[in-house]
Amino acid sequence: MTKQAPLRLWYTAPAPTACETDFAWQKRQPLAGWEKWSLPLGNSYFGTSVFGRIAVERVNVTENSFSNPFYWGVPHWGTGNGGTRTFGNLYFATGHETDKAENFVRDLTLDDAAAHVSYDYEGITYRREYIVSYPDRVLAVHFTAEKDGAPVSGKISLTAYTEIPFVRGYCIMEGDGGGRTDESYATSDRLIMRGVGLGYMVTQEGQLRAKAVGGTVSVSENGIRVENANEATFYFTCGTNYQMEARVFLESDPHKKLAPYADPHEAVTERLDKACEMSYAELYARHIADYRSLFDRVKLNIGYDEADLMIPTNILVTRYKNESRSAYLETLYYQYGRYLLIASSRPGGYPATLQGTWTAYDSSPWGSDYHHNINVQMNYWPSGIANLAECFLPYSEYAKAYLPKAKRIADEYIANAYPENLSSKGENGWALGTAALLYCITGTSAKDHSGPGTGAFTSLLFWDHYTYTGDTEYLREVAYPILRDMSLFLSKVLVEKDGKLLVKYSASPEQQNPDGSYYQTMGCAFDQQMVYESHRRVLESADILGITDDPLLDVIRAQIDRLDPVLIGLDGQIKEFREEEHYGDIGEYTHRHISHLVGLYPATIINKNTPEWLEGAKVSLTKRSDKSTGWAAAHRLCAWARTGLGNRAYDLYYSMLKNNTLPNLWDDHPPFQIDGNFGAVAGVSEMLLQSQAGYIDFLAALPDVWKDGSFDGLVARGNFVCGCDFANGKVTEMRITAQAAGKCRVKYAGIANAKISAPVAVLAEDMIEIDMGLGASITIVL
Ligand code: FUC
């Protein structure tokens, strides 16, 4: 089994609030320190960014339902302004003078999802540990002190207080209605940070309590004071009056969206009190049991230098930028992406936004929204393959809540654009535009910068969730209706031209004309591929579920062969637009979006069984160039992995670490967007294991630099959990465990002659088929 290095991000200085930035957004709201240096913890209900300071520690809190409407048209940076805003800050004043502290270290250990701070001060070593527990929905900060390695009594004295920032009557400018209030107060045993976000009238409440061993705890308007304790634990939780329900999306008046819902006070009080009944040790034990049950599923060893563990993470990043690669940093970054998904998207919580569940802003870049022309999809690309399938469920719940609104959008769109296709019974499927919040979604329009394929880009996530879990019940109850109704909508936006069916009002995301306007067309590759994939998956799902009597299936069958989803141009490229002849005729030559290659990744119509298209994809990728922004490099990484060229995929991973990685390993678009972190996990996983072409493909795109190593826990379609040892670039052992019963095929040179621990069918020299019962395991030694 794979032996993995201990995974730790660590630093020898606290995170500043402000620091140098080249990025215009941050010059206006100088929070670059948060973005570059703070360390994230989270449970998907809320997230915290730990600064790790000595004199006055700062912990920033974000709760994704604490949001403003978008303020379109307001002169401000980004396409979506307003949106998810910071919840507030917790401060811990220790009375220690920063300059007198020695041996300062702060870190985030991924093996237990805990942050730490330690330093020596006047002969005492002070330590803090921070966890954000998912099972108990609480942040706990544990303060201890030691002298000569042994606990020392009476040395913990500090004052904690809370802050609601940006309290004013507006969000971006006077009159926008997006202000917030501060109605915080103290009771005899806790601080209550409370206010109203005026855009959606969302009531926020956070509560902070402390327990100490030895010494005293007292609460006043000035904060919670711990005096002369041996150790102390602070407990914090928070919530709002938000409910993820269809009526929130259907109600058009922002002030009425949350009107029927209960004040969060009671629920927050109850949660906090329950957590406070537990000692820190109990809370920690429950936290790691939960966390490890997800995080420990995947192990990666691509070889690493033990010496790299002794180098602070920011220095490793700087050295990497200066061409000194580190297999340890490559492993850490990969697993950090898995960590971030666990910290920002768990069942019962909210889905991960553009910034996960962390923002220090009052008006975040693009509203820290659910951005649907690639970004939120990318958030979930790794969930299946990197063995975190349940992390997709918050998005699945979110979609269920917005679907009734998305159906109305489809009704309106079809009524306006294709009245002849309008169903009077309201059977027009559902549609989705790019920007969305927990309160609203936007629609697609004839003038959109991203075509209606955006909807299928989203619905196909549900197919992927099914294929990786093999959960037929989920397919029947959740995924199929979503997939089917997306295809229903798409079936109505096609018009006949030269015998083909083309999406009319089609746009390849954000491709522009020379004058900066968006390029609108018919049947661009993005839209055609998405319709094709949507239709294909609906037909496949109907087969699996035994659905035969739905007339839509005949419509889809009649349409699917007339879509021309992939066309090769004069340069051998995959054409982004039907009217393009040579690569780059239309649009920006090196545009960050590679939307005409969605059929290569995340979809699968272009694969090793379609060699001509695969060659076309290589031409397009090469011409588009590697140089791009954060998530765009991650998409290129995934796409190159699918071509099977490991060294090219690695070039992109290398480039992401060099050019798009902040000292806290957040992905830098810029600004910080978490999509790149997640896309990189998907891409690296694809380098090691693929399964889109009907068989499991171990080391599908292994680069030369990773020639010796092993992994465990990656998932192939059908829910086969795979592990593998490799030496000199070749597999020496494969391990497969079936988490769902079924047949799987494995393709690998010479596999017919391997030593296999159970009977298999040999289909060819390089292909075997294994019929696996639920829970069965097999080992293949080459
Ligand atoms: C897409 C991208 C932008 C940005 C935004 C959040 O629209 O094209 O570059 O990442 O999402």
GROMACS .gro file of C-alpha atoms and ligand atoms in nm, residues 354 366 371 373 375 510 592-593 631 669 673, ligand 1:
model
   22
  354LEU     CA    1  -1.581   3.048  -0.665
  366TRP     CA    2  -1.757   3.788  -0.925
  371HIS     CA    3  -2.020   3.055  -1.183
  373ASN     CA    4  -1.956   2.861  -1.756
  375ASN     CA    5  -1.594   2.734  -1.262
  510GLU     CA    6  -1.654   3.449  -2.351
  592ARG     CA    7  -0.838   3.105  -2.149
  593HIS     CA    8  -1.155   2.905  -2.216
  631TRP     CA    9  -0.848   2.746  -1.370
  669HIS     CA   10  -0.656   3.314  -1.139
  673GLN     CA   11  -1.036   3.123  -0.725
  783FUC     C1   12  -1.528   3.289  -1.606
  783FUC     C2   13  -1.394   3.332  -1.657
  783FUC     C3   14  -1.339   3.449  -1.589
  783FUC     C4   15  -1.351   3.432  -1.439
  783FUC     C5   16  -1.495   3.406  -1.403
  783FUC     C6   17  -1.517   3.386  -1.258
  783FUC     O1   18  -1.628   3.370  -1.658
  783FUC     O2   19  -1.394   3.351  -1.794
  783FUC     O3   20  -1.204   3.461  -1.624
  783FUC     O4   21  -1.274   3.324  -1.396
  783FUC     O5   22  -1.538   3.293  -1.468
   0.00000   0.00000   0.00000
